[in-house]
């Protein structure tokens, strides 16, 4: 009898060890780790992405019921890049871009087979906030040390600030803005149940995120952040029938921030560079009178579109090579040295993938944007606006920091909200997994 008991116990443990819920827990842990290391180390984040794919393909069983493909547009977008490789002259550069864009394929697939639970979503977002705060603290401390040693005030703002952790200002600013809204969302939701120390910690995180966004000074990301912050606050006040009070508070806040920024040399200098006259004039015939190299770049992009085939020029370095020829014809010598991209994700995608690529990119952003507004999923809505608006001046999906951030969180939020915590996992232990 004792032997039968031991044998049955062993069989039960074996079945539990190979349970699908065990693998869902493992994937949830990988999601949290990925969010924790994404701002800190892209190499480790890439390894965790590959680990999530391996667990999904070899351990997680196929769904027994049909699920809606929550991020199918991302898969189509990746497929268009794969097709574009066939007419790309520099195959090696095209293959490198495909590898860079692989998160567009991996994360939707992983989260389709193993949708994250509500608990997982919350913990992943908190891990990301912690990582962003740690990354910014490292940048802040290192910049202060450099400023102390060298005495150049520029070390505590813009590129010199973000480069301490290998970031461009726009991407670190984007990460901090999303972290700000994550904390703000939880702060409002949990205000009644949270303890006093939690409220104080949340306040200091919000203050530090706001400070870093201002000091990083990425133009359109900063403007987008403040517009969304004000818009969110006014919407909140409107629903409480206190819109006039909200407008008054926003006015006082705006004047206070402006006065505070004008009181310090670093913020005043950065503010003048954003809204003031540049030291150098960039002549161009672009229809927007912008005194910035982007005006010349966008004018060149419009010239390149005139001779573009319907399917685009191809991926890799095809767009850059075409633009270099245009720069040379227009005598934009400055841009010949820089060898820059289109500085507009929509334009870059249009030149690379043609009309179908642009339609897919816009749909990939507008479809969930409409759905999140209709269903009042405001955190997801803010995430989409935070990246889609800065795409007007930055190629957010052409760098590792941008593509991994967008692919992961778009898949995570879309799967969590759209699938509505699939009934197959709703009451299961995996729905409480971390």
Coordinates of C-alpha atoms in Angstrom, one line a residue:
X1 CA 0.0 0.0 0.0
X2 CA 2.9 2.3 0.8
X3 CA 4.5 1.6 -2.5
X4 CA 1.3 2.4 -4.4
X5 CA 1.0 5.7 -2.5
X6 CA 4.6 6.7 -3.4
X7 CA 4.1 5.7 -7.1
X8 CA 0.9 7.7 -7.3
X9 CA 2.6 10.7 -5.7
X10 CA 5.4 10.5 -8.2
X11 CA 2.9 10.4 -11.1
X12 CA 1.0 13.4 -9.8
X13 CA 4.2 15.4 -9.4
X14 CA 5.3 14.5 -12.9
X15 CA 2.0 15.7 -14.4
X16 CA 2.1 18.9 -12.4
X17 CA 5.7 19.6 -13.5
X18 CA 4.6 19.4 -17.1
X19 CA 1.4 21.3 -16.6
X20 CA 0.8 24.1 -19.1
X21 CA 0.2 26.4 -16.2
X22 CA 3.9 25.9 -15.1
X23 CA 5.0 27.1 -18.5
X24 CA 2.6 30.1 -18.3
X25 CA 4.2 31.0 -15.0
X26 CA 7.6 30.7 -16.5
X27 CA 6.6 33.0 -19.4
X28 CA 5.1 35.5 -17.0
X29 CA 8.4 35.6 -15.2
X30 CA 10.3 36.1 -18.5
X31 CA 7.9 39.0 -19.3
X32 CA 8.7 40.7 -16.0
X33 CA 12.4 40.2 -16.4
X34 CA 12.3 41.5 -20.0
X35 CA 10.6 44.7 -18.8
X36 CA 13.1 45.0 -16.0
X37 CA 16.2 44.8 -18.2
X38 CA 14.9 46.6 -21.4
X39 CA 16.1 50.0 -20.3
X40 CA 19.2 48.6 -18.7
X41 CA 20.6 46.2 -21.3
X42 CA 19.4 45.5 -24.8
X43 CA 21.6 42.4 -25.1
X44 CA 20.0 40.8 -22.0
X45 CA 16.5 41.8 -23.2
X46 CA 17.2 40.2 -26.6
X47 CA 18.2 36.9 -24.8
X48 CA 15.0 37.0 -22.8
X49 CA 13.0 37.5 -25.9
X50 CA 14.5 34.4 -27.5
X51 CA 13.9 32.5 -24.2
X52 CA 10.2 33.5 -24.3
X53 CA 10.0 32.2 -27.9
X54 CA 11.7 28.9 -27.0
X55 CA 9.4 28.3 -24.1
X56 CA 6.3 29.1 -26.2
X57 CA 7.3 26.9 -29.1
X58 CA 8.5 23.9 -27.2
X59 CA 6.4 24.0 -24.0
X60 CA 3.2 25.8 -24.3
X61 CA 0.4 23.7 -26.0
X62 CA -1.6 25.1 -28.9
X63 CA -4.9 26.8 -27.9
X64 CA -7.8 24.4 -27.9
X65 CA -10.2 27.1 -28.9
X66 CA -10.0 29.9 -31.4
X67 CA -8.6 33.2 -30.2
X68 CA -8.8 36.5 -31.9
X69 CA -5.4 37.4 -33.4
X70 CA -4.8 40.5 -31.3
X71 CA -1.8 41.9 -33.0
X72 CA -2.2 40.5 -36.6
X73 CA -1.3 43.9 -38.1
X74 CA 2.2 43.7 -36.5
X75 CA 2.7 40.3 -38.2
X76 CA 1.6 41.7 -41.5
X77 CA 4.0 44.6 -41.1
X78 CA 6.9 42.2 -40.5
X79 CA 5.8 40.1 -43.5
X80 CA 6.0 43.3 -45.7
X81 CA 9.6 43.7 -44.6
X82 CA 10.3 40.1 -45.5
X83 CA 8.8 40.6 -49.0
X84 CA 10.8 43.9 -49.4
X85 CA 14.0 41.9 -48.9
X86 CA 13.4 40.3 -52.3
X87 CA 13.9 43.7 -54.1
X88 CA 16.5 45.1 -51.8
X89 CA 19.9 45.5 -53.5
X90 CA 22.0 45.3 -50.3
X91 CA 20.7 41.9 -49.0
X92 CA 23.1 41.9 -46.0
X93 CA 21.8 45.3 -44.7
X94 CA 18.2 44.1 -45.4
X95 CA 18.8 40.9 -43.4
X96 CA 20.2 43.0 -40.5
X97 CA 17.0 45.1 -40.5
X98 CA 14.8 42.0 -40.6
X99 CA 16.7 40.7 -37.5
X100 CA 16.2 44.1 -35.8
X101 CA 12.4 44.0 -36.6
X102 CA 12.1 40.3 -35.4
X103 CA 10.2 41.5 -32.2
X104 CA 7.3 42.4 -34.5
X105 CA 7.0 38.6 -35.2
X106 CA 8.1 37.1 -31.8
X107 CA 6.1 39.0 -29.3
X108 CA 2.7 38.8 -31.0
X109 CA 3.3 35.0 -31.5
X110 CA 4.3 34.4 -27.9
X111 CA 1.4 36.4 -26.4
X112 CA -1.1 34.8 -28.8
X113 CA -0.2 31.3 -27.5
X114 CA 0.2 32.5 -23.9
X115 CA -1.9 35.6 -23.1
X116 CA -0.7 37.5 -20.0
X117 CA -3.0 37.6 -17.0
X118 CA -4.1 40.7 -15.3
X119 CA -1.7 40.1 -12.5
X120 CA 1.2 39.6 -14.9
X121 CA 0.3 42.8 -16.8
X122 CA 0.4 44.9 -13.6
X123 CA 3.7 43.4 -12.4
X124 CA 5.4 43.8 -15.8
X125 CA 4.4 47.5 -15.9
X126 CA 5.8 47.9 -12.4
X127 CA 9.1 46.2 -13.4
X128 CA 9.4 48.6 -16.3
X129 CA 8.9 51.6 -14.0
X130 CA 11.6 50.4 -11.6
X131 CA 14.0 49.8 -14.5
X132 CA 13.4 53.2 -16.0
X133 CA 13.9 54.9 -12.6
X134 CA 17.1 53.0 -12.1
X135 CA 18.4 53.8 -15.6
X136 CA 17.6 57.5 -15.1
X137 CA 19.2 57.6 -11.7
X138 CA 22.4 56.2 -13.3
X139 CA 22.3 58.8 -16.0
X140 CA 21.6 61.6 -13.5
X141 CA 24.4 60.6 -11.1
X142 CA 27.0 60.1 -13.9
X143 CA 26.1 63.4 -15.5
X144 CA 26.5 65.2 -12.1
X145 CA 29.9 63.5 -11.7
X146 CA 31.0 64.6 -15.2
X147 CA 29.7 68.1 -14.6
X148 CA 31.6 68.3 -11.3
X149 CA 34.8 67.1 -13.0
X150 CA 34.6 69.0 -16.2
X151 CA 32.4 72.0 -15.3
X152 CA 30.3 71.9 -18.5
X153 CA 26.7 72.5 -17.7
X154 CA 25.7 70.6 -20.9
X155 CA 26.5 67.3 -19.2
X156 CA 23.3 67.4 -17.2
X157 CA 20.9 67.7 -20.1
X158 CA 19.9 66.3 -23.6
X159 CA 22.3 63.9 -25.3
X160 CA 25.0 64.0 -22.7
X161 CA 22.4 63.0 -20.0
X162 CA 20.9 60.1 -21.9
X163 CA 24.1 58.7 -23.4
X164 CA 25.3 57.6 -20.0
X165 CA 23.2 54.5 -20.6
X166 CA 23.4 54.3 -24.4
X167 CA 20.2 56.1 -25.1
X168 CA 19.2 58.8 -27.5
X169 CA 17.2 61.5 -25.7
X170 CA 13.9 60.8 -27.5
X171 CA 13.8 57.1 -26.4
X172 CA 14.8 57.6 -22.8
X173 CA 12.2 60.5 -22.6
X174 CA 9.6 58.2 -24.2
X175 CA 10.3 55.5 -21.6
X176 CA 10.1 58.0 -18.7
X177 CA 6.8 59.4 -20.1
X178 CA 5.2 56.0 -20.2
X179 CA 6.5 55.2 -16.7
X180 CA 5.0 58.5 -15.5
X181 CA 1.5 57.5 -16.8
X182 CA 1.8 53.9 -15.4
X183 CA 2.5 55.3 -11.9
X184 CA -0.2 58.0 -12.3
X185 CA -2.7 55.4 -13.4
X186 CA -2.0 53.1 -10.4
X187 CA -1.9 56.1 -8.1
X188 CA -5.4 57.2 -9.1
X189 CA -6.8 53.7 -9.1
X190 CA -5.3 52.6 -5.7
X191 CA -5.5 56.0 -3.9
X192 CA -8.0 54.8 -1.3
X193 CA -6.3 51.4 -0.6
X194 CA -2.6 52.5 -0.8
X195 CA -0.6 53.4 2.3
X196 CA 0.9 56.8 3.0
X197 CA 4.4 55.6 2.2
X198 CA 3.2 54.3 -1.2
X199 CA 1.7 57.6 -2.0
X200 CA 4.9 59.4 -1.1
X201 CA 7.1 57.1 -3.2
X202 CA 4.7 57.4 -6.1
X203 CA 4.9 61.2 -5.9
X204 CA 8.7 61.3 -5.9
X205 CA 8.7 58.9 -8.9
X206 CA 6.3 61.2 -10.8
X207 CA 8.4 64.2 -9.9
X208 CA 11.7 62.5 -11.0
X209 CA 10.2 61.3 -14.3
X210 CA 8.9 64.8 -15.0
X211 CA 12.3 66.2 -14.2
X212 CA 14.1 63.8 -16.5
X213 CA 11.6 64.5 -19.4
X214 CA 12.3 68.2 -19.1
X215 CA 16.1 67.8 -18.9
X216 CA 16.2 65.3 -21.7
X217 CA 14.4 67.9 -23.8
X218 CA 13.4 65.7 -26.7
X219 CA 11.1 68.2 -28.5
X220 CA 8.1 66.3 -29.7
X221 CA 8.2 63.7 -27.0
X222 CA 8.2 66.4 -24.3
X223 CA 5.4 68.3 -26.0
X224 CA 3.4 65.2 -26.5
X225 CA 3.9 64.2 -22.8
X226 CA 2.7 67.6 -21.5
X227 CA -0.3 67.7 -23.9
X228 CA -1.4 64.2 -22.8
X229 CA -0.8 65.1 -19.1
X230 CA -2.9 68.2 -19.4
X231 CA -5.6 66.5 -21.5
X232 CA -5.8 63.6 -19.1
X233 CA -6.2 65.9 -16.1
X234 CA -8.9 68.0 -17.9
X235 CA -10.8 64.9 -18.9
X236 CA -10.7 63.7 -15.3
X237 CA -11.9 67.1 -14.0
X238 CA -14.6 67.2 -16.7
X239 CA -16.1 63.9 -15.5
X240 CA -16.3 65.3 -12.0
X241 CA -18.0 68.5 -13.4
X242 CA -15.1 70.7 -12.4
X243 CA -13.7 71.6 -15.8
X244 CA -13.3 75.4 -15.0
X245 CA -11.3 74.6 -11.9
X246 CA -9.2 72.2 -14.0
X247 CA -8.5 74.9 -16.6
X248 CA -7.5 77.3 -13.7
X249 CA -5.1 74.7 -12.2
X250 CA -3.6 73.9 -15.6
X251 CA -2.9 77.7 -16.2
X252 CA -1.2 78.1 -12.8
X253 CA 0.8 74.9 -13.4
X254 CA 1.9 76.0 -16.9
X255 CA 3.0 79.4 -15.5
X256 CA 4.8 77.8 -12.6
X257 CA 6.7 75.3 -14.9
X258 CA 7.6 78.1 -17.3
X259 CA 8.9 80.3 -14.5
X260 CA 10.9 77.4 -12.9
X261 CA 12.5 76.5 -16.3
X262 CA 13.4 80.1 -16.9
X263 CA 15.1 80.4 -13.5
X264 CA 17.8 77.9 -14.2
X265 CA 20.5 78.2 -16.9
X266 CA 20.3 74.6 -18.1
X267 CA 16.6 74.5 -18.6
X268 CA 16.5 78.1 -20.0
X269 CA 19.2 77.2 -22.5
X270 CA 17.4 74.1 -23.6
X271 CA 14.0 75.9 -23.8
X272 CA 15.6 78.6 -26.0
X273 CA 16.9 75.9 -28.4
X274 CA 13.5 74.3 -28.7
X275 CA 11.4 77.5 -29.2
X276 CA 14.0 80.1 -30.0
X277 CA 16.0 81.0 -33.1
X278 CA 18.8 78.6 -34.0
X279 CA 22.3 80.0 -34.6
X280 CA 22.4 78.5 -38.1
X281 CA 19.8 79.0 -40.8
X282 CA 18.8 75.8 -42.8
X283 CA 17.5 76.9 -46.2
X284 CA 14.9 74.7 -47.7
X285 CA 11.7 74.9 -49.7
X286 CA 9.7 72.5 -47.5
X287 CA 6.1 73.8 -46.9
X288 CA 6.6 74.0 -43.1
X289 CA 9.0 76.9 -42.2
X290 CA 11.2 74.9 -39.7
X291 CA 14.7 76.1 -39.0
X292 CA 16.1 72.7 -38.5
X293 CA 17.9 70.1 -40.6
X294 CA 14.7 68.1 -40.6
X295 CA 13.2 70.6 -43.1
X296 CA 15.9 69.8 -45.6
X297 CA 15.5 66.0 -44.9
X298 CA 11.7 66.1 -45.4
X299 CA 12.1 68.2 -48.6
X300 CA 14.5 65.5 -49.9
X301 CA 12.1 62.7 -48.9
X302 CA 9.3 64.4 -50.9
X303 CA 11.6 64.6 -53.9
X304 CA 12.5 60.9 -53.5
X305 CA 8.8 59.9 -53.4
X306 CA 8.3 61.4 -56.9
X307 CA 10.3 58.5 -58.5
X308 CA 9.4 55.8 -55.9
X309 CA 7.9 52.6 -57.1
X310 CA 4.5 51.6 -55.5
X311 CA 6.2 48.9 -53.4
X312 CA 9.0 51.3 -52.1
X313 CA 12.7 51.2 -52.5
X314 CA 13.4 48.4 -50.1
X315 CA 14.7 47.9 -46.6
X316 CA 18.3 48.0 -45.1
X317 CA 20.1 51.1 -46.3
X318 CA 18.1 51.7 -49.5
X319 CA 16.3 54.8 -48.3
X320 CA 19.5 56.3 -46.9
X321 CA 21.3 55.8 -50.3
X322 CA 18.4 57.4 -52.2
X323 CA 18.4 60.4 -49.8
X324 CA 22.1 60.8 -50.2
X325 CA 21.7 61.3 -53.9
X326 CA 19.0 63.9 -53.3
X327 CA 21.2 65.7 -50.8
X328 CA 24.0 65.9 -53.3
X329 CA 21.7 67.3 -56.0
X330 CA 20.3 69.9 -53.6
X331 CA 23.8 70.8 -52.2
X332 CA 22.9 69.9 -48.7
X333 CA 26.5 69.2 -47.7
X334 CA 25.7 69.0 -44.0
X335 CA 23.4 66.0 -44.5
X336 CA 25.9 64.3 -46.7
X337 CA 28.3 64.1 -43.7
X338 CA 25.5 63.0 -41.3
X339 CA 24.0 60.3 -43.6
X340 CA 20.7 60.4 -41.7
X341 CA 17.4 58.6 -42.1
X342 CA 14.0 60.2 -43.0
X343 CA 13.5 61.5 -39.4
X344 CA 9.8 60.6 -39.8
X345 CA 8.7 57.0 -39.3
X346 CA 5.7 57.4 -41.6
X347 CA 8.0 58.8 -44.4
X348 CA 10.6 56.2 -43.7
X349 CA 8.1 53.3 -44.0
X350 CA 6.5 54.8 -47.1
X351 CA 9.9 55.0 -48.8
X352 CA 10.9 51.5 -47.7
X353 CA 7.7 49.6 -48.2
X354 CA 5.6 51.7 -50.4
X355 CA 1.8 52.4 -50.2
X356 CA 0.9 49.1 -48.5
X357 CA 3.6 49.5 -45.8
X358 CA 2.3 53.0 -44.9
X359 CA -1.3 51.8 -44.8
X360 CA -0.3 48.9 -42.5
X361 CA 1.7 51.2 -40.2
X362 CA -1.1 53.7 -39.9
X363 CA -3.7 50.9 -39.3
X364 CA -1.4 49.3 -36.8
X365 CA -1.7 52.5 -34.7
X366 CA -5.2 53.8 -35.5
X367 CA -7.2 50.6 -35.1
X368 CA -6.2 50.0 -31.5
X369 CA -6.3 53.7 -30.9
X370 CA -10.0 53.8 -31.8
X371 CA -10.7 50.6 -29.8
X372 CA -9.0 51.9 -26.7
X373 CA -10.9 55.2 -26.8
X374 CA -14.2 53.4 -27.3
X375 CA -13.6 50.9 -24.5
X376 CA -11.9 53.5 -22.2
X377 CA -8.6 51.6 -21.9
X378 CA -6.7 54.9 -21.3
X379 CA -3.3 53.5 -20.4
X380 CA -3.1 51.7 -23.7
X381 CA -4.4 54.9 -25.4
X382 CA -1.7 57.0 -23.8
X383 CA 0.9 54.4 -24.9
X384 CA -0.2 54.6 -28.5
X385 CA -0.3 58.4 -28.6
X386 CA 3.1 58.6 -26.9
X387 CA 4.8 56.7 -29.7
X388 CA 2.6 57.6 -32.7
X389 CA 3.0 61.4 -32.4
X390 CA 6.8 61.5 -31.9
X391 CA 7.0 59.3 -35.0
X392 CA 6.4 62.5 -37.0
X393 CA 9.9 63.7 -36.2
X394 CA 11.7 60.4 -35.3
X395 CA 12.1 57.0 -36.8
X396 CA 11.0 55.2 -33.6
X397 CA 10.8 51.7 -35.2
X398 CA 14.2 51.8 -36.8
X399 CA 16.3 51.4 -33.6
X400 CA 16.4 48.5 -31.0
X401 CA 15.2 50.7 -28.2
X402 CA 12.1 51.7 -30.2
X403 CA 11.2 48.5 -31.9
X404 CA 11.5 46.3 -28.8
X405 CA 9.6 48.8 -26.6
X406 CA 6.7 49.1 -29.1
X407 CA 6.5 45.4 -30.0
X408 CA 6.6 44.2 -26.4
X409 CA 4.2 46.6 -24.8
X410 CA 1.8 46.8 -27.8
X411 CA 1.5 43.0 -27.8
X412 CA 1.2 42.9 -24.0
X413 CA -1.5 45.6 -23.7
X414 CA -3.4 44.5 -26.7
X415 CA -3.4 40.8 -25.7
X416 CA -4.4 41.6 -22.1
X417 CA -7.2 44.0 -23.0
X418 CA -8.5 42.6 -26.3
X419 CA -8.5 39.0 -25.3
X420 CA -10.3 39.9 -22.1
X421 CA -8.4 37.2 -20.2
X422 CA -9.5 34.3 -22.3
X423 CA -11.9 31.9 -20.6
X424 CA -9.5 29.0 -21.0
X425 CA -7.2 30.7 -18.4
X426 CA -9.6 32.9 -16.5
X427 CA -10.0 30.7 -13.5
X428 CA -6.8 28.8 -13.8
X429 CA -3.6 29.1 -11.6
X430 CA -1.8 30.6 -14.6
X431 CA -4.1 33.7 -14.4
X432 CA -2.4 34.4 -11.1
X433 CA 1.1 33.7 -12.3
X434 CA 3.9 36.1 -12.1

